[in-house]
Amino acid sequence: MEQLHYIKTDIESDIATIEFFHPKSNSFPSTQLNELIRIFDELGANDKVKIIILKSAGDKVFSAGASFDELLTIDEFEKGKKFFMGFANVILAMRRCPKFIVGCITGKIVGGGVGLTAACDYALAESNSAARLSELSIGIGPFVIEPAITRKIGITAFSEMTMNPTEWKSPEWLKEKGIFNHVYPTIEECEKASLDFAKNLSVYSLDAMRDLKSIFWQGTDHLPELMKSRAEMSGRLVLSDFTKETLMKFKSN
Ligand SMILES: CC(C)(COP(=O)([O-])OP(=O)([O-])OC[C@H]1O[C@@H](n2cnc3c(N)ncnc32)[C@H](O)[C@@H]1OP(=O)([O-])[O-])[C@@H](O)C(=O)NCCC(=O)NCCSC(=O)C[C@@](C)(O)CC(=O)[O-]
């Protein structure tokens, strides 16, 4: 029987670890997105937590982004917009969370998964953590996640990724451009380094870290409004025959 999806949180010595899992390559249906928003808000307000580690279960894929299964059920614009607002609201929850978020990125990242990675304040990865923005190949675009990615790598590298939707960018490329801060040879080393890094940070002043975080996200006050219009773009395009046919072909392979 297929394992059920989950998001679990573990708090130990000021450090909260969020682990998400979905049997379909850690893709995100809206239920998982909503749960992640709730967890970031809850941990942001929890006095016992100073640092948050975001990781996923399994060793092959960190996240495959938006759930194709849910995308295939979307038959009207408002449903599409609402679904993509889920990604917008996770990124906004990560932005408003006053704690540093450290991404422990093990495995491949695609589409919305790249957006979540870029929304982390720091990201540690391993030698299999290649990434691609596949959206154009399925008839949509990385509209909602773009501001989080461009914040880290700039519009030139973002354009390069999005205009080559089938091409995997290597962990070294992602580090050079600024999505990853470090790349480790193995998953074990990446996990250990993430925890050590979080432990080192956790002795510092929470007030100072909160103020620093507001600098990391400076100039983004317009994001809530911008992301609504971006969710409308994705929400409209996902209704196209091109997208439905491409997703069905993918699912039947
Ligand atoms: C992830 C790898 C590399 C794994 O590649 P792999 O390890 O070779 O495994 P696989 O391809 O056999 O996939 C394993 C299972 O996961 C499923 N799967 C895989 N991806 C999804 C998905 N997204 N939704 C639902 N199911 C998915 C896939 O169908 C399969 O199911 P099974 O045959 O075992 O039943 C490969 O499967 C892949 O490239 N998948 C496509 C991922 C993709 O293109 N994601 C983009 C989503 S669109 C998006 O995020 C939009 C957004 C939010 O950015 C829009 C915006 O910003 O406005």
mmCIF file of N, CA and C in Angstrom, residues 74-206:
data_model
loop_
_atom_site.group_PDB
_atom_site.id
_atom_site.type_symbol
_atom_site.label_atom_id
_atom_site.label_comp_id
_atom_site.label_asym_id
_atom_site.label_seq_id
_atom_site.Cartn_x
_atom_site.Cartn_y
_atom_site.Cartn_z
ATOM 1 N N ILE A 74 -8.069 20.643 -11.968
ATOM 2 C CA ILE A 74 -8.476 22.056 -12.002
ATOM 3 C C ILE A 74 -9.221 22.350 -13.310
ATOM 4 N N ASP A 75 -10.492 22.754 -13.173
ATOM 5 C CA ASP A 75 -11.306 22.963 -14.372
ATOM 6 C C ASP A 75 -11.869 24.375 -14.465
ATOM 7 N N GLU A 76 -11.494 25.240 -13.526
ATOM 8 C CA GLU A 76 -11.906 26.642 -13.672
ATOM 9 C C GLU A 76 -10.859 27.572 -13.070
ATOM 10 N N PHE A 77 -10.856 28.793 -13.594
ATOM 11 C CA PHE A 77 -9.830 29.777 -13.254
ATOM 12 C C PHE A 77 -9.688 29.975 -11.734
ATOM 13 N N GLU A 78 -10.818 30.140 -11.022
ATOM 14 C CA GLU A 78 -10.732 30.429 -9.581
ATOM 15 C C GLU A 78 -10.045 29.285 -8.825
ATOM 16 N N LYS A 79 -10.316 28.050 -9.255
ATOM 17 C CA LYS A 79 -9.664 26.891 -8.588
ATOM 18 C C LYS A 79 -8.169 26.925 -8.857
ATOM 19 N N GLY A 80 -7.803 27.276 -10.109
ATOM 20 C CA GLY A 80 -6.388 27.336 -10.470
ATOM 21 C C GLY A 80 -5.680 28.419 -9.667
ATOM 22 N N LYS A 81 -6.298 29.585 -9.601
ATOM 23 C CA LYS A 81 -5.687 30.705 -8.868
ATOM 24 C C LYS A 81 -5.512 30.300 -7.392
ATOM 25 N N LYS A 82 -6.554 29.674 -6.829
ATOM 26 C CA LYS A 82 -6.495 29.281 -5.409
ATOM 27 C C LYS A 82 -5.354 28.276 -5.175
ATOM 28 N N PHE A 83 -5.214 27.325 -6.101
ATOM 29 C CA PHE A 83 -4.146 26.331 -5.929
ATOM 30 C C PHE A 83 -2.771 27.015 -5.922
ATOM 31 N N PHE A 84 -2.523 27.878 -6.913
ATOM 32 C CA PHE A 84 -1.194 28.496 -7.001
ATOM 33 C C PHE A 84 -0.959 29.505 -5.877
ATOM 34 N N MET A 85 -2.056 30.073 -5.336
ATOM 35 C CA MET A 85 -1.894 30.943 -4.167
ATOM 36 C C MET A 85 -1.328 30.148 -2.987
ATOM 37 N N GLY A 86 -1.509 28.831 -3.003
ATOM 38 C CA GLY A 86 -0.935 27.978 -1.953
ATOM 39 C C GLY A 86 0.587 28.125 -1.934
ATOM 40 N N PHE A 87 1.218 28.071 -3.119
ATOM 41 C CA PHE A 87 2.680 28.266 -3.184
ATOM 42 C C PHE A 87 3.051 29.686 -2.752
ATOM 43 N N ALA A 88 2.244 30.666 -3.215
ATOM 44 C CA ALA A 88 2.510 32.059 -2.832
ATOM 45 C C ALA A 88 2.458 32.179 -1.313
ATOM 46 N N ASN A 89 1.445 31.580 -0.710
ATOM 47 C CA ASN A 89 1.275 31.745 0.734
ATOM 48 C C ASN A 89 2.332 30.999 1.542
ATOM 49 N N VAL A 90 2.880 29.902 1.014
ATOM 50 C CA VAL A 90 3.999 29.249 1.720
ATOM 51 C C VAL A 90 5.214 30.180 1.691
ATOM 52 N N ILE A 91 5.503 30.731 0.506
ATOM 53 C CA ILE A 91 6.668 31.643 0.401
ATOM 54 C C ILE A 91 6.472 32.856 1.305
ATOM 55 N N LEU A 92 5.247 33.380 1.347
ATOM 56 C CA LEU A 92 4.987 34.549 2.206
ATOM 57 C C LEU A 92 5.096 34.168 3.684
ATOM 58 N N ALA A 93 4.698 32.945 4.024
ATOM 59 C CA ALA A 93 4.818 32.490 5.428
ATOM 60 C C ALA A 93 6.296 32.338 5.800
ATOM 61 N N MET A 94 7.114 31.867 4.851
ATOM 62 C CA MET A 94 8.554 31.732 5.125
ATOM 63 C C MET A 94 9.170 33.123 5.287
ATOM 64 N N ARG A 95 8.680 34.062 4.503
ATOM 65 C CA ARG A 95 9.196 35.441 4.564
ATOM 66 C C ARG A 95 8.809 36.107 5.884
ATOM 67 N N ARG A 96 7.573 35.888 6.358
ATOM 68 C CA ARG A 96 7.169 36.591 7.583
ATOM 69 C C ARG A 96 7.627 35.859 8.847
ATOM 70 N N CYS A 97 8.057 34.591 8.701
ATOM 71 C CA CYS A 97 8.535 33.831 9.857
ATOM 72 C C CYS A 97 9.787 34.526 10.399
ATOM 73 N N PRO A 98 9.783 34.926 11.678
ATOM 74 C CA PRO A 98 10.926 35.710 12.182
ATOM 75 C C PRO A 98 12.170 34.869 12.469
ATOM 76 N N LYS A 99 12.084 33.560 12.289
ATOM 77 C CA LYS A 99 13.239 32.687 12.572
ATOM 78 C C LYS A 99 13.974 32.393 11.261
ATOM 79 N N PHE A 100 15.276 32.173 11.363
ATOM 80 C CA PHE A 100 16.033 31.752 10.176
ATOM 81 C C PHE A 100 15.552 30.356 9.740
ATOM 82 N N ILE A 101 15.386 30.186 8.445
ATOM 83 C CA ILE A 101 14.992 28.867 7.904
ATOM 84 C C ILE A 101 16.178 28.315 7.100
ATOM 85 N N VAL A 102 16.650 27.147 7.522
ATOM 86 C CA VAL A 102 17.798 26.501 6.866
ATOM 87 C C VAL A 102 17.263 25.325 6.034
ATOM 88 N N GLY A 103 17.491 25.364 4.742
ATOM 89 C CA GLY A 103 17.035 24.263 3.888
ATOM 90 C C GLY A 103 18.082 23.159 3.843
ATOM 91 N N CYS A 104 17.638 21.943 4.067
ATOM 92 C CA CYS A 104 18.513 20.769 3.923
ATOM 93 C C CYS A 104 18.000 20.056 2.669
ATOM 94 N N ILE A 105 18.653 20.345 1.545
ATOM 95 C CA ILE A 105 18.086 19.976 0.243
ATOM 96 C C ILE A 105 18.744 18.686 -0.262
ATOM 97 N N THR A 106 18.053 17.596 -0.101
ATOM 98 C CA THR A 106 18.610 16.317 -0.549
ATOM 99 C C THR A 106 17.762 15.789 -1.713
ATOM 100 N N GLY A 107 18.430 15.517 -2.827
ATOM 101 C CA GLY A 107 17.723 15.038 -4.007
ATOM 102 C C GLY A 107 17.390 16.180 -4.955
ATOM 103 N N LYS A 108 16.681 15.786 -6.042
ATOM 104 C CA LYS A 108 16.403 16.751 -7.109
ATOM 105 C C LYS A 108 15.301 17.737 -6.710
ATOM 106 N N ILE A 109 15.331 18.895 -7.338
ATOM 107 C CA ILE A 109 14.273 19.875 -7.088
ATOM 108 C C ILE A 109 13.717 20.376 -8.412
ATOM 109 N N VAL A 110 12.397 20.423 -8.482
ATOM 110 C CA VAL A 110 11.741 20.862 -9.722
ATOM 111 C C VAL A 110 10.638 21.878 -9.384
ATOM 112 N N GLY A 111 10.448 22.844 -10.283
ATOM 113 C CA GLY A 111 9.335 23.796 -10.201
ATOM 114 C C GLY A 111 9.202 24.431 -8.825
ATOM 115 N N GLY A 112 8.008 24.304 -8.243
ATOM 116 C CA GLY A 112 7.739 24.901 -6.935
ATOM 117 C C GLY A 112 8.736 24.498 -5.860
ATOM 118 N N GLY A 113 9.365 23.335 -6.024
ATOM 119 C CA GLY A 113 10.392 22.896 -5.056
ATOM 120 C C GLY A 113 11.594 23.839 -5.078
ATOM 121 N N VAL A 114 11.888 24.385 -6.262
ATOM 122 C CA VAL A 114 12.985 25.354 -6.373
ATOM 123 C C VAL A 114 12.564 26.648 -5.664
ATOM 124 N N GLY A 115 11.277 26.985 -5.790
ATOM 125 C CA GLY A 115 10.768 28.183 -5.109
ATOM 126 C C GLY A 115 10.911 28.062 -3.598
ATOM 127 N N LEU A 116 10.558 26.907 -3.051
ATOM 128 C CA LEU A 116 10.668 26.709 -1.595
ATOM 129 C C LEU A 116 12.130 26.772 -1.157
ATOM 130 N N THR A 117 13.012 26.186 -1.974
ATOM 131 C CA THR A 117 14.443 26.209 -1.647
ATOM 132 C C THR A 117 14.964 27.649 -1.608
ATOM 133 N N ALA A 118 14.554 28.426 -2.617
ATOM 134 C CA ALA A 118 15.036 29.809 -2.698
ATOM 135 C C ALA A 118 14.457 30.673 -1.574
ATOM 136 N N ALA A 119 13.312 30.267 -1.044
ATOM 137 C CA ALA A 119 12.697 31.047 0.041
ATOM 138 C C ALA A 119 13.352 30.749 1.398
ATOM 139 N N CYS A 120 14.212 29.723 1.441
ATOM 140 C CA CYS A 120 14.958 29.459 2.679
ATOM 141 C C CYS A 120 15.998 30.581 2.841
ATOM 142 N N ASP A 121 16.386 30.843 4.080
ATOM 143 C CA ASP A 121 17.388 31.891 4.301
ATOM 144 C C ASP A 121 18.796 31.391 4.009
ATOM 145 N N TYR A 122 18.968 30.074 4.014
ATOM 146 C CA TYR A 122 20.271 29.454 3.799
ATOM 147 C C TYR A 122 19.959 28.048 3.304
ATOM 148 N N ALA A 123 20.714 27.558 2.326
ATOM 149 C CA ALA A 123 20.389 26.220 1.830
ATOM 150 C C ALA A 123 21.646 25.364 1.669
ATOM 151 N N LEU A 124 21.618 24.201 2.314
ATOM 152 C CA LEU A 124 22.711 23.238 2.201
ATOM 153 C C LEU A 124 22.208 22.092 1.333
ATOM 154 N N ALA A 125 23.049 21.646 0.411
ATOM 155 C CA ALA A 125 22.588 20.623 -0.533
ATOM 156 C C ALA A 125 23.630 19.524 -0.658
ATOM 157 N N GLU A 126 23.320 18.533 -1.483
ATOM 158 C CA GLU A 126 24.270 17.416 -1.669
ATOM 159 C C GLU A 126 24.486 17.189 -3.166
ATOM 160 N N SER A 127 25.359 16.271 -3.494
ATOM 161 C CA SER A 127 25.837 16.177 -4.877
ATOM 162 C C SER A 127 24.772 15.731 -5.890
ATOM 163 N N ASN A 128 23.601 15.261 -5.418
ATOM 164 C CA ASN A 128 22.533 14.907 -6.366
ATOM 165 C C ASN A 128 21.446 15.972 -6.461
ATOM 166 N N SER A 129 21.671 17.095 -5.792
ATOM 167 C CA SER A 129 20.604 18.115 -5.742
ATOM 168 C C SER A 129 20.616 19.003 -6.987
ATOM 169 N N ALA A 130 20.331 18.405 -8.131
ATOM 170 C CA ALA A 130 20.204 19.196 -9.357
ATOM 171 C C ALA A 130 18.794 19.791 -9.410
ATOM 172 N N ALA A 131 18.629 20.828 -10.238
ATOM 173 C CA ALA A 131 17.312 21.492 -10.269
ATOM 174 C C ALA A 131 16.934 21.903 -11.683
ATOM 175 N N ARG A 132 15.611 21.947 -11.901
ATOM 176 C CA ARG A 132 15.148 22.545 -13.171
ATOM 177 C C ARG A 132 13.800 23.216 -12.944
ATOM 178 N N LEU A 133 13.560 24.225 -13.771
ATOM 179 C CA LEU A 133 12.247 24.885 -13.779
ATOM 180 C C LEU A 133 11.535 24.362 -15.021
ATOM 181 N N SER A 134 10.662 23.386 -14.815
ATOM 182 C CA SER A 134 10.051 22.657 -15.939
ATOM 183 C C SER A 134 8.781 23.317 -16.463
ATOM 184 N N GLU A 135 8.338 24.385 -15.798
ATOM 185 C CA GLU A 135 6.983 24.914 -16.033
ATOM 186 C C GLU A 135 6.651 25.167 -17.506
ATOM 187 N N LEU A 136 7.595 25.817 -18.228
ATOM 188 C CA LEU A 136 7.308 26.142 -19.629
ATOM 189 C C LEU A 136 6.992 24.880 -20.436
ATOM 190 N N SER A 137 7.636 23.774 -20.088
ATOM 191 C CA SER A 137 7.410 22.527 -20.844
ATOM 192 C C SER A 137 6.027 21.943 -20.577
ATOM 193 N N ILE A 138 5.358 22.441 -19.519
ATOM 194 C CA ILE A 138 3.992 21.947 -19.283
ATOM 195 C C ILE A 138 2.950 23.064 -19.525
ATOM 196 N N GLY A 139 3.380 24.089 -20.221
ATOM 197 C CA GLY A 139 2.410 25.108 -20.654
ATOM 198 C C GLY A 139 2.134 26.210 -19.656
ATOM 199 N N ILE A 140 2.877 26.230 -18.535
ATOM 200 C CA ILE A 140 2.688 27.332 -17.582
ATOM 201 C C ILE A 140 4.037 28.049 -17.408
ATOM 202 N N GLY A 141 4.249 28.704 -16.296
ATOM 203 C CA GLY A 141 5.532 29.367 -16.032
ATOM 204 C C GLY A 141 5.755 29.388 -14.538
ATOM 205 N N PRO A 142 6.997 29.607 -14.101
ATOM 206 C CA PRO A 142 7.258 29.682 -12.652
ATOM 207 C C PRO A 142 6.901 31.081 -12.128
ATOM 208 N N PHE A 143 5.642 31.459 -12.349
ATOM 209 C CA PHE A 143 5.238 32.847 -12.098
ATOM 210 C C PHE A 143 5.253 33.201 -10.609
ATOM 211 N N VAL A 144 4.616 32.347 -9.805
ATOM 212 C CA VAL A 144 4.474 32.652 -8.378
ATOM 213 C C VAL A 144 5.823 32.579 -7.662
ATOM 214 N N ILE A 145 6.615 31.589 -8.045
ATOM 215 C CA ILE A 145 7.876 31.370 -7.320
ATOM 216 C C ILE A 145 8.995 32.308 -7.800
ATOM 217 N N GLU A 146 8.772 32.966 -8.936
ATOM 218 C CA GLU A 146 9.846 33.805 -9.526
ATOM 219 C C GLU A 146 10.447 34.815 -8.551
ATOM 220 N N PRO A 147 9.638 35.575 -7.792
ATOM 221 C CA PRO A 147 10.273 36.601 -6.936
ATOM 222 C C PRO A 147 11.229 35.993 -5.908
ATOM 223 N N ALA A 148 10.886 34.813 -5.386
ATOM 224 C CA ALA A 148 11.769 34.171 -4.392
ATOM 225 C C ALA A 148 13.075 33.729 -5.058
ATOM 226 N N ILE A 149 12.977 33.243 -6.289
ATOM 227 C CA ILE A 149 14.179 32.751 -6.984
ATOM 228 C C ILE A 149 15.051 33.916 -7.459
ATOM 229 N N THR A 150 14.407 34.909 -8.055
ATOM 230 C CA THR A 150 15.162 36.074 -8.549
ATOM 231 C C THR A 150 15.856 36.798 -7.394
ATOM 232 N N ARG A 151 15.212 36.814 -6.228
ATOM 233 C CA ARG A 151 15.829 37.429 -5.037
ATOM 234 C C ARG A 151 17.203 36.820 -4.784
ATOM 235 N N LYS A 152 17.341 35.511 -5.055
ATOM 236 C CA LYS A 152 18.612 34.829 -4.787
ATOM 237 C C LYS A 152 19.565 34.854 -5.980
ATOM 238 N N ILE A 153 19.047 34.637 -7.211
ATOM 239 C CA ILE A 153 19.981 34.418 -8.330
ATOM 240 C C ILE A 153 19.926 35.484 -9.415
ATOM 241 N N GLY A 154 18.977 36.426 -9.294
ATOM 242 C CA GLY A 154 18.880 37.488 -10.301
ATOM 243 C C GLY A 154 18.095 37.017 -11.525
ATOM 244 N N ILE A 155 17.706 37.981 -12.333
ATOM 245 C CA ILE A 155 16.806 37.685 -13.455
ATOM 246 C C ILE A 155 17.529 36.932 -14.581
ATOM 247 N N THR A 156 18.848 37.124 -14.724
ATOM 248 C CA THR A 156 19.556 36.450 -15.831
ATOM 249 C C THR A 156 19.587 34.941 -15.600
ATOM 250 N N ALA A 157 19.981 34.539 -14.399
ATOM 251 C CA ALA A 157 20.038 33.094 -14.108
ATOM 252 C C ALA A 157 18.630 32.503 -14.061
ATOM 253 N N PHE A 158 17.666 33.294 -13.564
ATOM 254 C CA PHE A 158 16.275 32.809 -13.551
ATOM 255 C C PHE A 158 15.793 32.559 -14.980
ATOM 256 N N SER A 159 16.096 33.520 -15.873
ATOM 257 C CA SER A 159 15.671 33.368 -17.283
ATOM 258 C C SER A 159 16.334 32.145 -17.897
ATOM 259 N N GLU A 160 17.616 31.955 -17.578
ATOM 260 C CA GLU A 160 18.333 30.792 -18.129
ATOM 261 C C GLU A 160 17.649 29.490 -17.696
ATOM 262 N N MET A 161 17.269 29.431 -16.427
ATOM 263 C CA MET A 161 16.589 28.212 -15.952
ATOM 264 C C MET A 161 15.236 28.032 -16.631
ATOM 265 N N THR A 162 14.476 29.108 -16.674
ATOM 266 C CA THR A 162 13.085 28.952 -17.130
ATOM 267 C C THR A 162 12.999 28.744 -18.646
ATOM 268 N N MET A 163 14.017 29.256 -19.390
ATOM 269 C CA MET A 163 13.980 29.076 -20.846
ATOM 270 C C MET A 163 14.607 27.752 -21.286
ATOM 271 N N ASN A 164 15.123 27.000 -20.328
ATOM 272 C CA ASN A 164 15.669 25.658 -20.601
ATOM 273 C C ASN A 164 14.979 24.664 -19.667
ATOM 274 N N PRO A 165 13.665 24.473 -19.865
ATOM 275 C CA PRO A 165 12.872 23.759 -18.860
ATOM 276 C C PRO A 165 13.198 22.267 -18.695
ATOM 277 N N THR A 166 13.914 21.698 -19.673
ATOM 278 C CA THR A 166 14.228 20.273 -19.524
ATOM 279 C C THR A 166 15.658 20.057 -19.024
ATOM 280 N N GLU A 167 16.379 21.141 -18.874
ATOM 281 C CA GLU A 167 17.807 21.027 -18.536
ATOM 282 C C GLU A 167 18.017 21.060 -17.018
ATOM 283 N N TRP A 168 18.763 20.079 -16.525
ATOM 284 C CA TRP A 168 19.070 20.053 -15.094
ATOM 285 C C TRP A 168 20.265 20.954 -14.810
ATOM 286 N N LYS A 169 20.108 21.843 -13.852
ATOM 287 C CA LYS A 169 21.232 22.670 -13.417
ATOM 288 C C LYS A 169 21.925 21.937 -12.269
ATOM 289 N N SER A 170 23.242 21.870 -12.353
ATOM 290 C CA SER A 170 23.991 21.085 -11.373
ATOM 291 C C SER A 170 24.027 21.803 -10.022
ATOM 292 N N PRO A 171 24.289 21.045 -8.944
ATOM 293 C CA PRO A 171 24.414 21.681 -7.628
ATOM 294 C C PRO A 171 25.505 22.757 -7.629
ATOM 295 N N GLU A 172 26.564 22.541 -8.403
ATOM 296 C CA GLU A 172 27.656 23.528 -8.456
ATOM 297 C C GLU A 172 27.158 24.830 -9.099
ATOM 298 N N TRP A 173 26.376 24.682 -10.175
ATOM 299 C CA TRP A 173 25.796 25.859 -10.841
ATOM 300 C C TRP A 173 24.888 26.601 -9.860
ATOM 301 N N LEU A 174 24.077 25.848 -9.141
ATOM 302 C CA LEU A 174 23.125 26.462 -8.201
ATOM 303 C C LEU A 174 23.850 27.166 -7.056
ATOM 304 N N LYS A 175 25.001 26.626 -6.677
ATOM 305 C CA LYS A 175 25.784 27.272 -5.616
ATOM 306 C C LYS A 175 26.429 28.557 -6.163
ATOM 307 N N GLU A 176 26.974 28.427 -7.363
ATOM 308 C CA GLU A 176 27.617 29.610 -7.956
ATOM 309 C C GLU A 176 26.611 30.764 -8.116
ATOM 310 N N LYS A 177 25.351 30.408 -8.468
ATOM 311 C CA LYS A 177 24.349 31.463 -8.693
ATOM 312 C C LYS A 177 23.729 31.961 -7.389
ATOM 313 N N GLY A 178 23.812 31.158 -6.320
ATOM 314 C CA GLY A 178 23.329 31.667 -5.031
ATOM 315 C C GLY A 178 22.102 30.988 -4.451
ATOM 316 N N ILE A 179 21.621 29.913 -5.079
ATOM 317 C CA ILE A 179 20.478 29.203 -4.457
ATOM 318 C C ILE A 179 20.996 28.351 -3.299
ATOM 319 N N PHE A 180 22.125 27.686 -3.508
ATOM 320 C CA PHE A 180 22.737 26.886 -2.430
ATOM 321 C C PHE A 180 23.903 27.665 -1.821
ATOM 322 N N ASN A 181 24.089 27.463 -0.519
ATOM 323 C CA ASN A 181 25.254 28.063 0.148
ATOM 324 C C ASN A 181 26.416 27.085 0.229
ATOM 325 N N HIS A 182 26.093 25.793 0.355
ATOM 326 C CA HIS A 182 27.134 24.757 0.378
ATOM 327 C C HIS A 182 26.598 23.509 -0.296
ATOM 328 N N VAL A 183 27.519 22.725 -0.872
ATOM 329 C CA VAL A 183 27.134 21.431 -1.446
ATOM 330 C C VAL A 183 28.044 20.379 -0.825
ATOM 331 N N TYR A 184 27.448 19.322 -0.298
ATOM 332 C CA TYR A 184 28.213 18.256 0.363
ATOM 333 C C TYR A 184 28.190 16.995 -0.512
ATOM 334 N N PRO A 185 29.206 16.150 -0.371
ATOM 335 C CA PRO A 185 29.275 14.957 -1.229
ATOM 336 C C PRO A 185 28.120 13.970 -0.988
ATOM 337 N N THR A 186 27.640 13.872 0.251
ATOM 338 C CA THR A 186 26.597 12.865 0.532
ATOM 339 C C THR A 186 25.416 13.482 1.296
ATOM 340 N N ILE A 187 24.320 12.737 1.303
ATOM 341 C CA ILE A 187 23.122 13.166 2.052
ATOM 342 C C ILE A 187 23.445 13.249 3.543
ATOM 343 N N GLU A 188 24.167 12.245 4.036
ATOM 344 C CA GLU A 188 24.491 12.202 5.467
ATOM 345 C C GLU A 188 25.272 13.445 5.872
ATOM 346 N N GLU A 189 26.249 13.810 5.038
ATOM 347 C CA GLU A 189 27.057 14.999 5.354
ATOM 348 C C GLU A 189 26.212 16.279 5.291
ATOM 349 N N CYS A 190 25.289 16.301 4.337
ATOM 350 C CA CYS A 190 24.412 17.473 4.205
ATOM 351 C C CYS A 190 23.516 17.591 5.447
ATOM 352 N N GLU A 191 22.968 16.456 5.892
ATOM 353 C CA GLU A 191 22.077 16.484 7.069
ATOM 354 C C GLU A 191 22.841 16.892 8.332
ATOM 355 N N LYS A 192 24.044 16.342 8.477
ATOM 356 C CA LYS A 192 24.842 16.670 9.665
ATOM 357 C C LYS A 192 25.229 18.160 9.639
ATOM 358 N N ALA A 193 25.646 18.630 8.460
ATOM 359 C CA ALA A 193 26.054 20.040 8.345
ATOM 360 C C ALA A 193 24.875 20.974 8.625
ATOM 361 N N SER A 194 23.672 20.589 8.199
ATOM 362 C CA SER A 194 22.489 21.435 8.438
ATOM 363 C C SER A 194 22.224 21.559 9.928
ATOM 364 N N LEU A 195 22.328 20.436 10.620
ATOM 365 C CA LEU A 195 22.072 20.450 12.069
ATOM 366 C C LEU A 195 23.165 21.230 12.806
ATOM 367 N N ASP A 196 24.418 20.997 12.432
ATOM 368 C CA ASP A 196 25.527 21.721 13.072
ATOM 369 C C ASP A 196 25.385 23.230 12.839
ATOM 370 N N PHE A 197 25.025 23.569 11.611
ATOM 371 C CA PHE A 197 24.876 24.993 11.272
ATOM 372 C C PHE A 197 23.752 25.615 12.118
ATOM 373 N N ALA A 198 22.632 24.886 12.223
ATOM 374 C CA ALA A 198 21.497 25.391 13.020
ATOM 375 C C ALA A 198 21.891 25.512 14.495
ATOM 376 N N LYS A 199 22.630 24.541 15.003
ATOM 377 C CA LYS A 199 23.068 24.580 16.416
ATOM 378 C C LYS A 199 23.950 25.806 16.663
ATOM 379 N N ASN A 200 24.891 26.054 15.746
ATOM 380 C CA ASN A 200 25.787 27.214 15.904
ATOM 381 C C ASN A 200 24.991 28.515 15.920
ATOM 382 N N LEU A 201 23.992 28.600 15.036
ATOM 383 C CA LEU A 201 23.194 29.827 14.954
ATOM 384 C C LEU A 201 22.312 30.024 16.186
ATOM 385 N N SER A 202 21.892 28.910 16.786
ATOM 386 C CA SER A 202 20.863 28.983 17.829
ATOM 387 C C SER A 202 21.342 29.668 19.116
ATOM 388 N N VAL A 203 22.644 29.925 19.245
ATOM 389 C CA VAL A 203 23.119 30.600 20.460
ATOM 390 C C VAL A 203 23.005 32.129 20.310
ATOM 391 N N TYR A 204 22.709 32.598 19.106
ATOM 392 C CA TYR A 204 22.703 34.048 18.886
ATOM 393 C C TYR A 204 21.350 34.659 19.252
ATOM 394 N N SER A 205 21.364 35.996 19.308
ATOM 395 C CA SER A 205 20.154 36.731 19.715
ATOM 396 C C SER A 205 19.046 36.598 18.672
ATOM 397 N N LEU A 206 17.870 36.192 19.158
ATOM 398 C CA LEU A 206 16.719 36.040 18.267
ATOM 399 C C LEU A 206 16.310 37.391 17.675
#
